[in-house]
Short mmCIF file of C-alpha atoms in Angstrom, two decimals:
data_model
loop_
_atom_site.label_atom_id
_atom_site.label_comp_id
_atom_site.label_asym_id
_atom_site.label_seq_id
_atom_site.Cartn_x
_atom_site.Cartn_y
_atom_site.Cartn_z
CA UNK A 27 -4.66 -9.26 -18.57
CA UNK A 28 -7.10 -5.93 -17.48
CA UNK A 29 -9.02 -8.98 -15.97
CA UNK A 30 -6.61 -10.24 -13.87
CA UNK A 31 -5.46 -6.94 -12.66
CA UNK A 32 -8.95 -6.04 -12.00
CA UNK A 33 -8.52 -9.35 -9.68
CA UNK A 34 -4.84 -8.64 -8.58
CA UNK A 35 -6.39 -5.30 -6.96
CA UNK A 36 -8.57 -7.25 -4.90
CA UNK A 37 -6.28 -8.46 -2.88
CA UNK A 38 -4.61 -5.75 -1.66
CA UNK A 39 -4.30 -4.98 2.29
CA UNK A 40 -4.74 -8.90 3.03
CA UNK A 41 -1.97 -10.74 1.05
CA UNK A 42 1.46 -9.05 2.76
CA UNK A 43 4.34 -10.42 3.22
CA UNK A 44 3.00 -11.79 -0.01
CA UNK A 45 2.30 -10.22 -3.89
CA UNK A 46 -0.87 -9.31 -5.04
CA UNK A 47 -1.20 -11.59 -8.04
CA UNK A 48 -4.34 -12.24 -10.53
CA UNK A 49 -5.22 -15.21 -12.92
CA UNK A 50 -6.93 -15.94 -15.99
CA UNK A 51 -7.27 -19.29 -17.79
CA UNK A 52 -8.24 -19.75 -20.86
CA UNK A 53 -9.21 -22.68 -22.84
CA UNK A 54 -7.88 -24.34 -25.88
CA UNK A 55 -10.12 -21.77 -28.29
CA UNK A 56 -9.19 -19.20 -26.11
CA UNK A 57 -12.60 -18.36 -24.05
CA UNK A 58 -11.91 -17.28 -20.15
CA UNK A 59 -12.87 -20.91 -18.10
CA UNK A 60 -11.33 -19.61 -14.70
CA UNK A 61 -10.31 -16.85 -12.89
CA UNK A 62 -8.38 -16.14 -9.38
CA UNK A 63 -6.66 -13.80 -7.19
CA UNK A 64 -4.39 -14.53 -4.28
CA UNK A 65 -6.57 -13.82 -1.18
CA UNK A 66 -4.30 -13.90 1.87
CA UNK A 67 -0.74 -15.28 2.63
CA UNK A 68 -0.55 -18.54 3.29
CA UNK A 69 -3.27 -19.39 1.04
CA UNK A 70 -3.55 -20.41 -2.50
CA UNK A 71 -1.74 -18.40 -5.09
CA UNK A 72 -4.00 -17.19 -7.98
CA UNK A 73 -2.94 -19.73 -10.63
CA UNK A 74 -4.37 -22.38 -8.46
CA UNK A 75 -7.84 -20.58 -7.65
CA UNK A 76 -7.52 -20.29 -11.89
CA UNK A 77 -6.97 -24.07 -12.45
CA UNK A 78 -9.11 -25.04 -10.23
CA UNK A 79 -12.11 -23.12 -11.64
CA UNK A 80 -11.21 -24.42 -15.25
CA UNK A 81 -10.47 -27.70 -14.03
CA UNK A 82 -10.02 -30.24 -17.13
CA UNK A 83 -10.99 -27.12 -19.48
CA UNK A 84 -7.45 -25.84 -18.62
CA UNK A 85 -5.96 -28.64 -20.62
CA UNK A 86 -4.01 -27.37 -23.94
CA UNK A 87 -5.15 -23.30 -23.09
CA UNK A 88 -3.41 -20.44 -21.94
CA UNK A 89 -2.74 -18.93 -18.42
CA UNK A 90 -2.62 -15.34 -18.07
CA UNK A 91 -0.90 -13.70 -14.51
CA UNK A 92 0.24 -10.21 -13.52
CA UNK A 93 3.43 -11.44 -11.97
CA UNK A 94 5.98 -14.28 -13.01
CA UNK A 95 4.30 -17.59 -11.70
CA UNK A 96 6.45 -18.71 -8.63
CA UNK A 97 9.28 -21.06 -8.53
CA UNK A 98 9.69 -22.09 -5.36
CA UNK A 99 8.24 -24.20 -2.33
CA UNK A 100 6.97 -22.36 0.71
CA UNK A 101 3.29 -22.48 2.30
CA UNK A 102 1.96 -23.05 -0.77
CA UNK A 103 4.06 -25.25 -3.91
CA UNK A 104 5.41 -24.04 -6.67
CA UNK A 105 2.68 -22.03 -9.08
CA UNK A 106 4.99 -22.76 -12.10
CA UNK A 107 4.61 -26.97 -11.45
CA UNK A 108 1.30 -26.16 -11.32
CA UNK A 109 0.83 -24.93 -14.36
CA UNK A 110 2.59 -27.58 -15.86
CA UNK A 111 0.73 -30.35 -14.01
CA UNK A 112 -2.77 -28.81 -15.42
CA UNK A 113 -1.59 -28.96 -18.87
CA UNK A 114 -1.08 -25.36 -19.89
CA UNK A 115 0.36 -24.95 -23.26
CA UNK A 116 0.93 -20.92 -23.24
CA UNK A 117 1.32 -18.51 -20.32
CA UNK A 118 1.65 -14.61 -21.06
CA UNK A 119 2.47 -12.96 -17.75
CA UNK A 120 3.39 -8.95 -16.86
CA UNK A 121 5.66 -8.52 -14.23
CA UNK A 122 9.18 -10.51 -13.71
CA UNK A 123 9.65 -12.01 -10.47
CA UNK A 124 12.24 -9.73 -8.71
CA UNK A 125 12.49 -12.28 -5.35
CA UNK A 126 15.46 -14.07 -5.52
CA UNK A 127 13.33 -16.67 -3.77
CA UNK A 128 10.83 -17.36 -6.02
CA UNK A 129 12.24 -16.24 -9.71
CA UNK A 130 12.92 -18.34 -12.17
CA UNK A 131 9.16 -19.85 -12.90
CA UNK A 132 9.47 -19.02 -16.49
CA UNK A 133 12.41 -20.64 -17.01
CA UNK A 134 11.08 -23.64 -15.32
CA UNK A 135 7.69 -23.43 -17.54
CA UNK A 136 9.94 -23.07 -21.00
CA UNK A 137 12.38 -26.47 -19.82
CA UNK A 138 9.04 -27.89 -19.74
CA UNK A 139 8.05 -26.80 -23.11
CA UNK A 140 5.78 -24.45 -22.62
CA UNK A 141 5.77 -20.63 -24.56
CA UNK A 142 6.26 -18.08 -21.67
CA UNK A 143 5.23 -14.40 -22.62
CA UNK A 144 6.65 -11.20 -20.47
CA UNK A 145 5.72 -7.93 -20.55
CA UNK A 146 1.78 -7.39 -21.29
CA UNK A 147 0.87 -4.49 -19.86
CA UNK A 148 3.87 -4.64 -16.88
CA UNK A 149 3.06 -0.52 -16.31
CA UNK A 150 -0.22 -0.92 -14.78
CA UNK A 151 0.50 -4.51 -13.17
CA UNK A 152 3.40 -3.35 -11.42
CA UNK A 153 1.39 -0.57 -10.38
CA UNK A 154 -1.48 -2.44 -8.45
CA UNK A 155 1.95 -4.43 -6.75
CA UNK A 156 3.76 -1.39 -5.66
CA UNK A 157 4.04 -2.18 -2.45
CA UNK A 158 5.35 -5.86 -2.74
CA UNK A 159 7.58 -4.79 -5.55
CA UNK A 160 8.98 -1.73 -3.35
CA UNK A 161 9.56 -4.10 -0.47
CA UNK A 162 11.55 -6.58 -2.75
CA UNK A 163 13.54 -3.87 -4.19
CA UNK A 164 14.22 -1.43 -1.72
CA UNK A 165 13.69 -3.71 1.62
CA UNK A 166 10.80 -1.03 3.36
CA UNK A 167 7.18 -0.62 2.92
CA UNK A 168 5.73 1.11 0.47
CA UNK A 169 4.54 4.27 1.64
CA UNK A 170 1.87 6.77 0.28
CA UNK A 171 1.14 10.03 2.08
CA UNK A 172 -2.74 10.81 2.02
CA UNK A 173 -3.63 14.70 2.61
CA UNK A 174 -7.06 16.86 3.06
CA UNK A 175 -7.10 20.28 2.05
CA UNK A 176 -8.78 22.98 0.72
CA UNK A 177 -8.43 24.75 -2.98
CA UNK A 178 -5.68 26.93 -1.28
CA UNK A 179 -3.52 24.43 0.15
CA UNK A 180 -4.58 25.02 3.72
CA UNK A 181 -5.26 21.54 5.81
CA UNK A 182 -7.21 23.76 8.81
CA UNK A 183 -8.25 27.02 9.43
CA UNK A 184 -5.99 29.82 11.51
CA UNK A 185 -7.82 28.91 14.71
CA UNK A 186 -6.66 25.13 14.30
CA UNK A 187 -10.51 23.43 13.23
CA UNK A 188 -10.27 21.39 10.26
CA UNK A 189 -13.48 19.45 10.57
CA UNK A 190 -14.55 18.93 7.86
CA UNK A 191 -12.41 20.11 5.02
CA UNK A 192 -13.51 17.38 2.51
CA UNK A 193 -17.36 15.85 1.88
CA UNK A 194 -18.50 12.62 3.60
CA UNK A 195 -17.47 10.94 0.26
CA UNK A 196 -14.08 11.40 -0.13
CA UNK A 197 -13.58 10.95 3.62
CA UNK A 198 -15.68 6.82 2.80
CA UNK A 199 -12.97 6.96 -0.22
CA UNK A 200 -9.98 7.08 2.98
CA UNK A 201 -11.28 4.09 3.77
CA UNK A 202 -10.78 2.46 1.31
CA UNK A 203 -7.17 3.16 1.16
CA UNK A 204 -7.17 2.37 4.53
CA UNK A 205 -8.54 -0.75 3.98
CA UNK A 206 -5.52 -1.52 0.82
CA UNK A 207 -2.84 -0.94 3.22
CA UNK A 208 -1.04 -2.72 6.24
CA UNK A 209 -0.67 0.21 8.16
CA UNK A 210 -1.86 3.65 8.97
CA UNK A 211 0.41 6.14 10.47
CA UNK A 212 0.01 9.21 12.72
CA UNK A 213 1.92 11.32 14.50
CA UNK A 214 1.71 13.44 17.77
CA UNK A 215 0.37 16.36 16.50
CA UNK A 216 -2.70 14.70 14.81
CA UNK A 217 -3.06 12.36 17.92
CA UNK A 218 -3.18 15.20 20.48
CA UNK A 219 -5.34 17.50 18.12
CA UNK A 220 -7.57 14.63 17.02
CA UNK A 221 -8.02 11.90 18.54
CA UNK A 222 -8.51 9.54 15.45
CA UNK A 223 -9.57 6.13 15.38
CA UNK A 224 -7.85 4.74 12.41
CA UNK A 225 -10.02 1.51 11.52
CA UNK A 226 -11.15 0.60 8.99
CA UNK A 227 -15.29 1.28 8.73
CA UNK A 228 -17.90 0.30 6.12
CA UNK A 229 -15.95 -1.81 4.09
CA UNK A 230 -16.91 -5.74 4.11
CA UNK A 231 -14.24 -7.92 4.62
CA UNK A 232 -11.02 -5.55 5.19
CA UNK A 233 -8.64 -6.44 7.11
CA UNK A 234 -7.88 -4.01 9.79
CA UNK A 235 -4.24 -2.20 9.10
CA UNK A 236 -1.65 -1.92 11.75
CA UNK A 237 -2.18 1.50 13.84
CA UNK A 238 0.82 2.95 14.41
CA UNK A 239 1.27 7.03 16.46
CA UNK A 240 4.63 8.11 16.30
CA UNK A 241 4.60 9.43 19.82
CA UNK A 242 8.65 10.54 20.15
CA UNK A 243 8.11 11.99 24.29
CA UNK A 244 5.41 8.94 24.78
CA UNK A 245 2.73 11.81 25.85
CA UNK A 246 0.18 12.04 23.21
CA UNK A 247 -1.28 8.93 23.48
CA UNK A 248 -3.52 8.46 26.93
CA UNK A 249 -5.60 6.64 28.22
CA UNK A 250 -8.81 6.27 26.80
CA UNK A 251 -7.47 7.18 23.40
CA UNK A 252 -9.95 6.00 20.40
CA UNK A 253 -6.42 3.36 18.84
CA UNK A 254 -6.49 2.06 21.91
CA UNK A 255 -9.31 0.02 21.76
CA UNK A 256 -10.05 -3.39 20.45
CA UNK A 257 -10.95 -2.52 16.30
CA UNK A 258 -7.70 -3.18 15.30
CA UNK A 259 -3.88 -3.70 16.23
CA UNK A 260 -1.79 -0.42 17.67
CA UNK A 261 1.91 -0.09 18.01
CA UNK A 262 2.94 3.01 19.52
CA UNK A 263 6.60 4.55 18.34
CA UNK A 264 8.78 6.06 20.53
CA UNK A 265 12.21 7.65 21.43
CA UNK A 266 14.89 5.02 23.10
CA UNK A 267 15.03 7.28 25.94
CA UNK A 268 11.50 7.40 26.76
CA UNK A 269 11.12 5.50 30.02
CA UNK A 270 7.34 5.71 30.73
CA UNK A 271 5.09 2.75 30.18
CA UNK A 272 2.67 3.13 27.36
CA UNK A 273 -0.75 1.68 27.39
CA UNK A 274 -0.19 -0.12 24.03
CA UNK A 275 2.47 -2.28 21.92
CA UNK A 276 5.32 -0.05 22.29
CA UNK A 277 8.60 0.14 19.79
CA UNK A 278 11.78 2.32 20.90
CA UNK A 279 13.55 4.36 17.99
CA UNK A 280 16.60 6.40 17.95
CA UNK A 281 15.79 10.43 17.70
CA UNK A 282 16.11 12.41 14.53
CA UNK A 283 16.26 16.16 14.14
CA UNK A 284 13.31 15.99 16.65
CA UNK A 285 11.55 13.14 15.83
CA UNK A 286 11.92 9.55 15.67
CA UNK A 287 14.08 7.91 12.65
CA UNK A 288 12.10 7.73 9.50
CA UNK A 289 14.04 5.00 8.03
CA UNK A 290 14.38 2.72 11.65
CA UNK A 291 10.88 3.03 11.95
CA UNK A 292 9.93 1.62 8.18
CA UNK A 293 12.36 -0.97 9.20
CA UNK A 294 10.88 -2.07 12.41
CA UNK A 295 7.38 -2.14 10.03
CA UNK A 296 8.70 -4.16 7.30
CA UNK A 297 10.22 -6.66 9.91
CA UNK A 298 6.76 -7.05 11.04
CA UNK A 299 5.34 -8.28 7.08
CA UNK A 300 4.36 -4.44 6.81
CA UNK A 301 4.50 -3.83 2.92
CA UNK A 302 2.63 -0.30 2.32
CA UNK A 303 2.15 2.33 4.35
CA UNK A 304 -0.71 5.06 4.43
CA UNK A 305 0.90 8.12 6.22
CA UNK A 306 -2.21 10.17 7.69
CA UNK A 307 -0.19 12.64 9.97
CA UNK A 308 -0.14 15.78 9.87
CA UNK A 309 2.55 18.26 8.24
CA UNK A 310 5.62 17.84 10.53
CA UNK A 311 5.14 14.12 9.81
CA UNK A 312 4.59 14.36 6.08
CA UNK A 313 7.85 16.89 6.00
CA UNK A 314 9.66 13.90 7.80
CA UNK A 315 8.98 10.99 5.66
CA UNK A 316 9.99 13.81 2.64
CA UNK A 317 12.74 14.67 4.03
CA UNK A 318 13.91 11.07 4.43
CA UNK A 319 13.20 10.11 0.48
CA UNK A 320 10.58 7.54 2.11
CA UNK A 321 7.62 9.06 0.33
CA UNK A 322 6.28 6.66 -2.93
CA UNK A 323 3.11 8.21 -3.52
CA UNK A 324 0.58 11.11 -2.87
CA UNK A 325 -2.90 11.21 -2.83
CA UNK A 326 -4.45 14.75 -2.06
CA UNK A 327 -8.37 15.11 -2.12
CA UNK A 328 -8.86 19.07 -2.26
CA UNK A 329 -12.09 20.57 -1.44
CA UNK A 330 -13.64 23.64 -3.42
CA UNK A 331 -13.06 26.38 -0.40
CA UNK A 332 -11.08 29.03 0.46
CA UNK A 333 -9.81 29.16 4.08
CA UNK A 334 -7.13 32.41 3.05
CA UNK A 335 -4.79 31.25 6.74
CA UNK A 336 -3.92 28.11 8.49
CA UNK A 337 -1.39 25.41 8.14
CA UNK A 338 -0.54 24.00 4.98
CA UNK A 339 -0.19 20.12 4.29
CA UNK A 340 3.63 20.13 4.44
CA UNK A 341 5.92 21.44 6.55
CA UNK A 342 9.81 21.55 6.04
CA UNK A 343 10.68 17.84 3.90
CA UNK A 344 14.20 19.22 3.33
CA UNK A 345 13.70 21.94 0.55
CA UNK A 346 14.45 25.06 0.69
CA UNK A 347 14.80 26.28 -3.24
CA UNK A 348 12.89 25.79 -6.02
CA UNK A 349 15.68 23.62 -7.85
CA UNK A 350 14.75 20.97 -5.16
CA UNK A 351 11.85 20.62 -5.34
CA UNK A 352 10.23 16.90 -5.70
CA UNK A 353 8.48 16.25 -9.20
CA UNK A 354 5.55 14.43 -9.37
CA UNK A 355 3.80 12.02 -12.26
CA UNK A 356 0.12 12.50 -11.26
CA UNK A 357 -0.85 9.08 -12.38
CA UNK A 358 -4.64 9.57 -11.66
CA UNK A 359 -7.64 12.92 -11.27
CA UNK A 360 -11.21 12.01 -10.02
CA UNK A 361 -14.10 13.55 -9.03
CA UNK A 362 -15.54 12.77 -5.61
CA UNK A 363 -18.58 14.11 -4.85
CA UNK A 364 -18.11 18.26 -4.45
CA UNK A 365 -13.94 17.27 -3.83
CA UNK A 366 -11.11 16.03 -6.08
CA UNK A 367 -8.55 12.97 -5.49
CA UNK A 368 -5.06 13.09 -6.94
CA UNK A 369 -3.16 11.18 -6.71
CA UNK A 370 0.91 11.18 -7.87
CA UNK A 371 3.89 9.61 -7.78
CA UNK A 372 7.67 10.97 -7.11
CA UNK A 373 9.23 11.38 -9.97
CA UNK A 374 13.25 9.98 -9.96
CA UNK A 375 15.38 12.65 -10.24
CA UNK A 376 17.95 12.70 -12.86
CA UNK A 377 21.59 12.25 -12.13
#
């Protein structure tokens, strides 16, 4: 099951609307005869890249998949026929099917005859398929808010540079969650101050996330800007009341407490097969998404300096004492070069 997570993983940033979903197959004496992950929607699921590699070998083994084996006919059949068709006499999978489309594989497997196994290490597969199983469950994108700053909380100095805060490394490593998600957000501030380009770079086959500025007043993004050009798709959010004609894909939002709608907006994503979310802005963005409960996960990389002034990483996000404060799980610590990543996820507050 670590195997097929490890292949689950790889899949991530080119499989939405669709899961991220990993396969092992196993023979009758139990040695591994084929492996698969699902690659992109509209392609083969990972039980059939699995049988296939096993081919007749699959016969009388066991298949092993992070999340329920489908039930249902769409671009692709039914995984859970498949299964049965190859011959598989066991299948031990992590994660229950939440989709009201597609559940009910594992029944279908044990009418067939066939043992069905849930729950083998569920925590960490459900983990690698946040964003699917957020999108299932709570109809947005999943949405994790990715911050720079230095040992003292402080994402630029008093004069307003902030280049560069972290080491070359951990600002490859944003690519990389760049490249795992379906869109990168921005907001005003960070467009006007600077200028970023938001594609994905160095990484071999990515494929390139959605660009999206949250541009309420329609003025920060000009002519010429760097997500403006042809590296990947830009959509450009705005206030319904903003006549101008933008130079890019434009969506109109309703105004909230000075910004766009938080919620409309993850809407108007998730309508568009948008299922996570990497929020790059900068602290009036990040306070926001906070402020709006739309925040999943955090990943901070803080560099070893001392700046002493200068904005900090969040801004507003709707607290104001101590008792509301949002708890966080940090799930993961690691050392990048000179810098640390953490990364965390909100805690659910008790009721």
């Amino acid at each position: 099951m670590r195997r097929a997570i490890t292949l689950a993983a790889r899949g991530l940033g080119s499989t939405s609307p669709n899961p991220v979903v990993g396969c092992v197959v196993l023979d009758a004496s139990g040695e591994p005869v084929g492996e698969g992950w699902h690659q992109r929607a509209g392609g083969p699921h990972a039980e059939v890249h699995a049988l296939r590699a096993a081919g007749d070998r699959a016969r009388g083994g066991t298949a092993v998949v992070t999340l329920e084996p489908c039930n249902h006919t769409g671009r692709t059949g039914p995984c859970a026929q498949a299964l049965i068709d190859a011959g598989i006499a066991r299948v031990v999978y992590a994660v229950g099917d939440p989709d009201p489309a597609a559940t009910g594989g594992a029944h279908t497997l044990r009418a067939a005859g066939i043992p069905v196994e849930q729950g083998l290490l569920e925590p960490e597969a459900a983990e690698v398929n946040a964003a699917w199983l957020t999108s299932v469950r709570l109809g947005r994108p999943h949405v994790t808010w990715k911050y720079a700053a230095t040992l003292d909380g402080r994402i630029a100095a008093a004069d307003g540079t902030s280049r560069w805060i972290t080491s070359a490394a951990a600002r490859a490593d944003v690519h990389r969650l760049r490249a795992e998600c379906d869109a990168v957000v921005v907001g005003s501030g960070t467009q006007r101050a600077d200028d970023p380009h938001l594609a994905v770079r160095d990484i071999d086959g990515a494929v390139q996330p959605l660009r999206v500025v949250v541009d309420t007043n329609g003025t920060a993004v000009t002519p010429g800007a760097r997500v403006l050009d042809d590296a990947a798709p830009t959509l450009i959010a705005v206030a319904d009341d903003v006549q101008t004609r933008l130079p890019a894909d434009t969506v109109r939002l309703p105004r909230s407490e000075g910004g766009l709608d938080i919620q409309t907006l993850l809407d108007v994503l998730h309508a568009r097969g948008v299922r996570s979310v990497l929020l790059e802005g900068g602290p009036t963005l990040a306070g926001a998404f906070v402020a709006a409960g739309a925040v999943d996960r955090v990943v901070g990389y803080l560099a070893p300096v001392l700046l002493g002034a200068g904005p900090a990483a969040l801004t507003g996000g709707g607290i104001t004492t101590i008792t509301e404060a949002l708890r966080l799980d940090v799930s993961e610590t690691v050392r990048i070069g000179p810098d640390l990543r953490i990364t965390a996820t909100l805690v659910a507050k008790e009721h």
